[in-house]
Short mmCIF file of C-alpha atoms in Angstrom, two decimals:
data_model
loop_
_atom_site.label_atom_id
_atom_site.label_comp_id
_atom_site.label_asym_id
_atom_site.label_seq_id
_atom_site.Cartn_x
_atom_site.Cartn_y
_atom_site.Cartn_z
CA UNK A 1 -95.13 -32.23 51.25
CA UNK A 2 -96.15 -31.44 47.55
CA UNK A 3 -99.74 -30.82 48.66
CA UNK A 4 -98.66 -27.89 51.62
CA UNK A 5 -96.48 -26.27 49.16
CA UNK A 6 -99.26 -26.41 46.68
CA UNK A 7 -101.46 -24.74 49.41
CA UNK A 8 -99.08 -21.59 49.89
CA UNK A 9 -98.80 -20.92 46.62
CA UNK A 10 -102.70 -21.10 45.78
CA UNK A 11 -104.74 -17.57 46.78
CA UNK A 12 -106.69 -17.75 49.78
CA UNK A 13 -110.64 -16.88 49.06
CA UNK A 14 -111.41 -13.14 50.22
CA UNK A 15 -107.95 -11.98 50.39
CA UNK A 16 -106.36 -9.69 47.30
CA UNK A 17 -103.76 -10.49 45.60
CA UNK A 18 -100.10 -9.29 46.71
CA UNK A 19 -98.61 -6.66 44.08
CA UNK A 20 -96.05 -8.07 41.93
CA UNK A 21 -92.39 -7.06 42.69
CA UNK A 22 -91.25 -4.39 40.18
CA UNK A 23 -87.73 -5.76 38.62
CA UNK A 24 -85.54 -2.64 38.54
CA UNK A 25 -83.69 -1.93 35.46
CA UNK A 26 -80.31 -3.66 33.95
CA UNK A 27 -77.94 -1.07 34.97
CA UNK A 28 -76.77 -0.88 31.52
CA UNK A 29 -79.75 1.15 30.47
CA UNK A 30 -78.62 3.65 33.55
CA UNK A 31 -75.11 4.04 31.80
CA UNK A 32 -76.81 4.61 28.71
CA UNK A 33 -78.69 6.98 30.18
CA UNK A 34 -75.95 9.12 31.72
CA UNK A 35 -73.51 8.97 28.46
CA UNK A 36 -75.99 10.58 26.81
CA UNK A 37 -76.27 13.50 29.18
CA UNK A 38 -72.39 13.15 29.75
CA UNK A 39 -71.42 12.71 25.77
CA UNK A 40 -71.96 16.21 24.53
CA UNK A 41 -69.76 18.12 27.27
CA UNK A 42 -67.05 14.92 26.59
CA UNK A 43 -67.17 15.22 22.63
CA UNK A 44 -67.00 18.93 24.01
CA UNK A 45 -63.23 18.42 25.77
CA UNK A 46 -62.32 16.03 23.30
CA UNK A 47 -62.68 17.99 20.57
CA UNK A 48 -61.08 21.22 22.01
CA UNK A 49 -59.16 20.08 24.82
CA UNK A 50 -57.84 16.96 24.75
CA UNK A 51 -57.14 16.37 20.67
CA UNK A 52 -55.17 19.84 20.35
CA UNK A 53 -52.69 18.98 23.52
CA UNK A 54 -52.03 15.66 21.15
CA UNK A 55 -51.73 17.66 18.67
CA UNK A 56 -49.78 19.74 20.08
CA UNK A 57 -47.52 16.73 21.77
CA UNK A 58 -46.85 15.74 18.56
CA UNK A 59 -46.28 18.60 16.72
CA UNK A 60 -43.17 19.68 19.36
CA UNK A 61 -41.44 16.80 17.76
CA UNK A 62 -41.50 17.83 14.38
CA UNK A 63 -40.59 20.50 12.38
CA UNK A 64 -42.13 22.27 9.74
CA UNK A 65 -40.67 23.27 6.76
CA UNK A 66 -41.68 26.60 4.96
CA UNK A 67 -44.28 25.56 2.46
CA UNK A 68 -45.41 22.95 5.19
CA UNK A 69 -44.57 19.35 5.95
CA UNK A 70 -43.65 17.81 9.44
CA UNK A 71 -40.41 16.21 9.56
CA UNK A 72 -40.20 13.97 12.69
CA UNK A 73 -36.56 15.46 14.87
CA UNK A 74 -37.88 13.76 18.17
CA UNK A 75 -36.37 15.92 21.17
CA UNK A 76 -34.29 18.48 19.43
CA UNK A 77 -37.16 21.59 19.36
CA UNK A 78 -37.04 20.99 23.66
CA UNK A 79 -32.97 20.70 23.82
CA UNK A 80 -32.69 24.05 21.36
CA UNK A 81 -35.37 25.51 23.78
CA UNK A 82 -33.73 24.42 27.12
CA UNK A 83 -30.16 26.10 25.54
CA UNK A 84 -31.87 28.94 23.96
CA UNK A 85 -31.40 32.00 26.84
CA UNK A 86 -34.74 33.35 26.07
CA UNK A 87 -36.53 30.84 27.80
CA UNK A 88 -34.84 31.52 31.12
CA UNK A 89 -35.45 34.85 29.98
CA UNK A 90 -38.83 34.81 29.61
CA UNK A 91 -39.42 32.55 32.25
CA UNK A 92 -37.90 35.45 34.67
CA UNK A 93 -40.47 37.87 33.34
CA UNK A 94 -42.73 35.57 33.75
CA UNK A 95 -42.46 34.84 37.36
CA UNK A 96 -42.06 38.35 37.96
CA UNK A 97 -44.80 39.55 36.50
CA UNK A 98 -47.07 36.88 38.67
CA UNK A 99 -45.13 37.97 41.84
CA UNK A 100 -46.49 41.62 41.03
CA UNK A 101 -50.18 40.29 39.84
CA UNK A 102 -50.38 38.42 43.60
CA UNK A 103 -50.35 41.63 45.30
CA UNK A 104 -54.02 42.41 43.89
CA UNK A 105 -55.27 39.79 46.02
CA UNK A 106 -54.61 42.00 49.75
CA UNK A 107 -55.81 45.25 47.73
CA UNK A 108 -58.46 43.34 46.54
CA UNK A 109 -59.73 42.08 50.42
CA UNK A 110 -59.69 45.48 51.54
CA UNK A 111 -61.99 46.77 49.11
CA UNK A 112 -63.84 43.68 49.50
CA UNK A 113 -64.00 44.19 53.28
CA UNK A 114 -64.52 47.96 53.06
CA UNK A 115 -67.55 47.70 50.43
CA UNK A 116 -68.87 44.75 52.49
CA UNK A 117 -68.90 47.56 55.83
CA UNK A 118 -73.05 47.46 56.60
CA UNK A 119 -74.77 50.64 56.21
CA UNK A 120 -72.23 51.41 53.30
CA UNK A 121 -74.25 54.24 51.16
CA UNK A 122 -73.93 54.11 47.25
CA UNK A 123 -72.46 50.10 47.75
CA UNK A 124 -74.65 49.15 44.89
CA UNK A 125 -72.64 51.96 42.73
CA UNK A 126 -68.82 51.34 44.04
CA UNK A 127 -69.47 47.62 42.88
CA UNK A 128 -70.20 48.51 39.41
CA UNK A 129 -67.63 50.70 38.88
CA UNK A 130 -64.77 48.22 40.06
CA UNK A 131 -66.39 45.47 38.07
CA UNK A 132 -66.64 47.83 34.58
CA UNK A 133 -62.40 46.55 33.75
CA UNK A 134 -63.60 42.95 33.80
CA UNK A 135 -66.32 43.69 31.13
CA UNK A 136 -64.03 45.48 28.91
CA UNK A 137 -62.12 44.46 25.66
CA UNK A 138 -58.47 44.05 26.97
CA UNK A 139 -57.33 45.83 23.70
CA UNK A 140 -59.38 49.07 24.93
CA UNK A 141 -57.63 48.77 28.51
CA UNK A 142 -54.37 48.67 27.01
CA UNK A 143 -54.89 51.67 24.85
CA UNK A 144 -55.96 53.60 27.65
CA UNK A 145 -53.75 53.07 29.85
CA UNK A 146 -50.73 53.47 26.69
CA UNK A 147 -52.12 57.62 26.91
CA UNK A 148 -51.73 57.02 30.82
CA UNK A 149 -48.12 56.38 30.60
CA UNK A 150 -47.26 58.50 28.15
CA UNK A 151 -43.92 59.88 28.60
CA UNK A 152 -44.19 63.09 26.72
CA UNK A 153 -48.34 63.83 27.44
CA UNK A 154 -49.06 61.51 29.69
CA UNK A 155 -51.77 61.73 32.85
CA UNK A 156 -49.62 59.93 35.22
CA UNK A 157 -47.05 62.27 34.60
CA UNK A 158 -48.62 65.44 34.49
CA UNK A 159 -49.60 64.36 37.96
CA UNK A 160 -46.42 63.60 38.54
CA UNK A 161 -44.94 66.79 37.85
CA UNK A 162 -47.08 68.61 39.80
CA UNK A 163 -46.08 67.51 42.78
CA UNK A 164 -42.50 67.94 41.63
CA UNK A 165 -41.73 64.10 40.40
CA UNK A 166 -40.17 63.82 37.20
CA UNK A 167 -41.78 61.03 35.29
CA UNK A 168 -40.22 58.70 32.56
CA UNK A 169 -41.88 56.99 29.71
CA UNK A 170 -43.29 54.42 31.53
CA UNK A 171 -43.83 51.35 28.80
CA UNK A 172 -40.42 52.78 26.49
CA UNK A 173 -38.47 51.98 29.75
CA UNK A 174 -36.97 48.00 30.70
CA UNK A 175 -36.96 49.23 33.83
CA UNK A 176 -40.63 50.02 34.42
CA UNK A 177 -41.86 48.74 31.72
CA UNK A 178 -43.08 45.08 33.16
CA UNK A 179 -44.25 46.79 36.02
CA UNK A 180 -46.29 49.33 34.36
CA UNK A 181 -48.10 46.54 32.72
CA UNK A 182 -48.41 44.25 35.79
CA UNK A 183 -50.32 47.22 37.58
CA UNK A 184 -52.72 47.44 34.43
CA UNK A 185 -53.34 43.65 35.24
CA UNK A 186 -54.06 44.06 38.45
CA UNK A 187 -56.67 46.67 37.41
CA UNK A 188 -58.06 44.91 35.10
CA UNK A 189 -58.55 41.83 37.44
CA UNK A 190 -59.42 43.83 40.69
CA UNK A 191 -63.34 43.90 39.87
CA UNK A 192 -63.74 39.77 39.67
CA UNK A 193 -61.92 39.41 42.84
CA UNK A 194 -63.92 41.33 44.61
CA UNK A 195 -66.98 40.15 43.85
CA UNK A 196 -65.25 36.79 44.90
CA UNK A 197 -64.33 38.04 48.09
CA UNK A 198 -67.68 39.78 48.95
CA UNK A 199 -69.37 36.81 48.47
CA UNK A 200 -66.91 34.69 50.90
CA UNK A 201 -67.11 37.84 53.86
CA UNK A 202 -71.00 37.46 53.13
CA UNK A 203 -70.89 33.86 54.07
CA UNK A 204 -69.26 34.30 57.11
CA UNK A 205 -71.58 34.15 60.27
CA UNK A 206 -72.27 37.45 62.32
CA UNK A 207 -71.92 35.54 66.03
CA UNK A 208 -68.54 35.23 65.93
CA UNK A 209 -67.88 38.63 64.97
CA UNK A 210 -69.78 39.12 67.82
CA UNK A 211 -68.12 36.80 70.00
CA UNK A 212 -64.60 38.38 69.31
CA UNK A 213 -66.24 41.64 70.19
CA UNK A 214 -67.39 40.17 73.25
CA UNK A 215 -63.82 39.12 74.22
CA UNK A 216 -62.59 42.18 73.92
CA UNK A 217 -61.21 42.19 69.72
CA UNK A 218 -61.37 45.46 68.16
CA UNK A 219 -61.53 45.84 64.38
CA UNK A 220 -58.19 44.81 62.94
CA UNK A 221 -57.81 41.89 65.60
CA UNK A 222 -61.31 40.63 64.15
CA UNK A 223 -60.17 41.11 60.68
CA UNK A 224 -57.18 38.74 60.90
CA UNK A 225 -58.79 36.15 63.72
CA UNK A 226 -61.78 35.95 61.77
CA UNK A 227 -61.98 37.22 58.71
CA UNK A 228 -59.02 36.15 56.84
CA UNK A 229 -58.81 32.38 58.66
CA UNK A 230 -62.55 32.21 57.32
CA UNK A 231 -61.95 33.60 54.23
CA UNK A 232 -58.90 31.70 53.10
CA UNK A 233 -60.82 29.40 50.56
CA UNK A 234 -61.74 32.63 48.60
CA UNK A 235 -58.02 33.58 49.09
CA UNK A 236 -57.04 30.51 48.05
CA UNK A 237 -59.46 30.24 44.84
CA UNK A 238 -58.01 33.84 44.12
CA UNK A 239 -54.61 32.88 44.36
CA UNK A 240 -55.28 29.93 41.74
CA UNK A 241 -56.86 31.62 39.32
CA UNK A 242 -54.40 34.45 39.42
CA UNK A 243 -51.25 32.52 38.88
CA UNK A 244 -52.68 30.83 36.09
CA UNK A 245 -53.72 34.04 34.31
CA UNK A 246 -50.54 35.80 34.93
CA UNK A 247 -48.42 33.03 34.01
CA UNK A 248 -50.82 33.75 30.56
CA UNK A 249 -50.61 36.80 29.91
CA UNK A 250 -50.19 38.54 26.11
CA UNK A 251 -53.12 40.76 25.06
CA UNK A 252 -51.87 43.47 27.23
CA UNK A 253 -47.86 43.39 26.62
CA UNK A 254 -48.84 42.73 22.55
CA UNK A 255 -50.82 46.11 22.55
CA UNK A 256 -49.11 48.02 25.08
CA UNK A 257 -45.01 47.28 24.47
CA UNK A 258 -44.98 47.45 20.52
CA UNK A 259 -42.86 45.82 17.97
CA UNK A 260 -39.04 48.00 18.49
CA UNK A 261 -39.75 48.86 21.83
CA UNK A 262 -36.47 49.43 23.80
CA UNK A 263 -38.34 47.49 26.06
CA UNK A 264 -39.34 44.41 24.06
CA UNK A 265 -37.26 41.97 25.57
CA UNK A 266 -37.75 43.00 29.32
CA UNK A 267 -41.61 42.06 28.77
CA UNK A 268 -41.11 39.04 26.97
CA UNK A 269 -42.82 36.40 28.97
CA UNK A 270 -43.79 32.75 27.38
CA UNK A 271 -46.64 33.56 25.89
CA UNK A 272 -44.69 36.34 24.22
CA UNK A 273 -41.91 34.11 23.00
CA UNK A 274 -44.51 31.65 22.23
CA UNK A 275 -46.02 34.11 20.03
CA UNK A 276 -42.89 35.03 17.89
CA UNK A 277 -41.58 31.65 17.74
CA UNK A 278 -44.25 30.51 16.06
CA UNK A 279 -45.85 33.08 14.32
CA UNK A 280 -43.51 35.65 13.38
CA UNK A 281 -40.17 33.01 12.73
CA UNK A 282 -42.66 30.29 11.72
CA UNK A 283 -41.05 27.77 13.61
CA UNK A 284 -44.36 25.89 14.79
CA UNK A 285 -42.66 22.71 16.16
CA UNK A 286 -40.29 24.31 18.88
CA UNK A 287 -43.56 27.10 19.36
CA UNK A 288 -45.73 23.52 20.15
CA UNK A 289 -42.79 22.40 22.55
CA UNK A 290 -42.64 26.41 24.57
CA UNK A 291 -46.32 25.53 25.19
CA UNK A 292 -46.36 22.38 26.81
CA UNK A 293 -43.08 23.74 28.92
CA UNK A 294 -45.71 26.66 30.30
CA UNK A 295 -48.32 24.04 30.54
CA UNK A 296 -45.97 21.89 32.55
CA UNK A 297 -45.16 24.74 34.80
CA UNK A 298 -48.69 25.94 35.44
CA UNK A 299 -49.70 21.97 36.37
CA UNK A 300 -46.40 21.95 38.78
CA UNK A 301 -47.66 25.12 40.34
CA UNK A 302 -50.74 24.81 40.74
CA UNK A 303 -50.03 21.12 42.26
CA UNK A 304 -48.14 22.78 45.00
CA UNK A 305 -50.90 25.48 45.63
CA UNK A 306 -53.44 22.83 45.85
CA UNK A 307 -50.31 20.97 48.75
CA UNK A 308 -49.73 24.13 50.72
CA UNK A 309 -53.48 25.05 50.78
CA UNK A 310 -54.09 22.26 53.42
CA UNK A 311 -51.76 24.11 56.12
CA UNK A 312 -53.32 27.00 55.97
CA UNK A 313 -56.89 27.14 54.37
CA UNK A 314 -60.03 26.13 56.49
CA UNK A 315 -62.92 24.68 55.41
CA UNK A 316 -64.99 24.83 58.56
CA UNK A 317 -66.09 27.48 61.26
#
């Protein structure tokens, strides 16, 4: 029995030798190997991302005196905030003023759709020209659009009253004033969308427009059988991405509505209150505790956008 097993394992004259099996590595190297290419873009987060919203946790139950120093008060910055009526307030201007941003996204599919039209001359040029407001400071947008609305020399209202309209002063107003803003954001924003919705009617496939035509599906019945079933995960992205920057927004109210506007306090949205909390009162804990309510509230919504999105977003031709 020893001698056979000897045999097989001696080489047989003539023949080469069989390669030797290559052990594969521990699979410890492997992890080492990926937290290095992992660790910078996770010291990244860390660093900016995940220390600050402890920081910031932690700050909201303090308070800071006036030549510094945290004193530890536990919940009372969020029960003052939750009593305080600027935070409903502020919340209602808030919501508002993302209700108003949302209708871009329709506006912004029908430019999409109408600059995607084949055999469109100067396409190239209409594209640049809606993307210019996304490559501009926000502070120059504002400012431009403050001579806009003018009340007393205004554009809009020299168009106005020419067609016999009397105009107002559009940002001096709590009327108009949150609107007058929201349609500057929707400027603003109008170029990025596009591009994002170009690129999702570009990926669509030209049979079945061809099919519906076949069946008999003129232009608007192919725009909302196929195009906007098709395109709903642009929609959807849009729709995302648009809450979250509304629910944001500051640059544009801060430069636009100044300090002793009449209509300060119809514009003031959380950011806003955020803002004067804690850098014009100096009250930095109950500031720390207004942003992780708006952080709370754009987690909550988008968590039911991402819910909805499965009744009525496909994925698939």
């Amino acid at each position: 029995m020893s001698q056979s097993s000897t045999m097989t394992r001696t080489q047989v004259p003539g023949t080469t030798p069989a390669p030797a099996v290559r052990r594969r590595k521990p699979l410890r190297d492997s992890a080492w190997w990926a937290l290095l290419f992992v660790g910078p873009t996770a010291l990244g987060l860390a660093a900016f991302y995940f220390w600050p919203l402890l920081r910031t946790g932690y700050m909201s139950l303090t308070t800071t005196g006036a030549f510094g120093g945290e004193t530890w008060v536990g919940l009372a910055n969020f029960a003052q905030l939750f009593n305080s009526p600027d935070l409903l307030r502020a919340a209602g201007n808030s919501a508002l003023y993302t209700a108003v941003a949302l209708l871009g996204i329709p506006l912004a599919i029908v430019l999409a759709s109408l600059l995607n039209t084949p055999g469109l001359k100067g396409r190239s040029f209409y594209r640049v020209l809606y993307f210019i407001p996304v490559v501009t400071m926000p502070a120059a947008i504002a400012l431009v659009w403050t001579f806009i609305y003018n009340g007393d020399y205004g554009v809009l209202n020299q168009a106005l009253h020419l067609v016999g309209i009397q105009g107002t002063s559009w940002l001096a107003n709590p009327s108009t004033a949150l609107m007058a803003v929201a349609v500057v954001g929707i400027w603003a924003t109008l170029g990025t969308n596009i591009v994002i919705f170009v690129a999702g009617l570009q990926g669509i496939p030209a049979s079945l427009y061809e099919a519906a035509s076949l069946d008999g599906a003129g232009p608007i019945r192919r725009f909302f059988s196929v195009t906007l079933p098709l395109l709903s995960p642009s929609v959807f992205f849009v729709s995302v991405i648009t809450v979250i920057g509304a629910l944001q927004v500051f640059d544009l109210l801060y430069v636009m509505i100044p300090t002793g506007s009449p209509a300060r306090e119809a514009t003031m949205t959380i950011v806003s209150l955020f803002y004067q909390v804690g850098f014009i009162r100096n009250q930095r804990g109950l500031a720390a505790a207004i942003a992780l309510v708006l952080m709370v509230i754009i987690l909550i919504l988008t968590a039911v956008q991402f819910r909805l999105q499965r009744k009525w977003v496909h994925y698939e031709y």
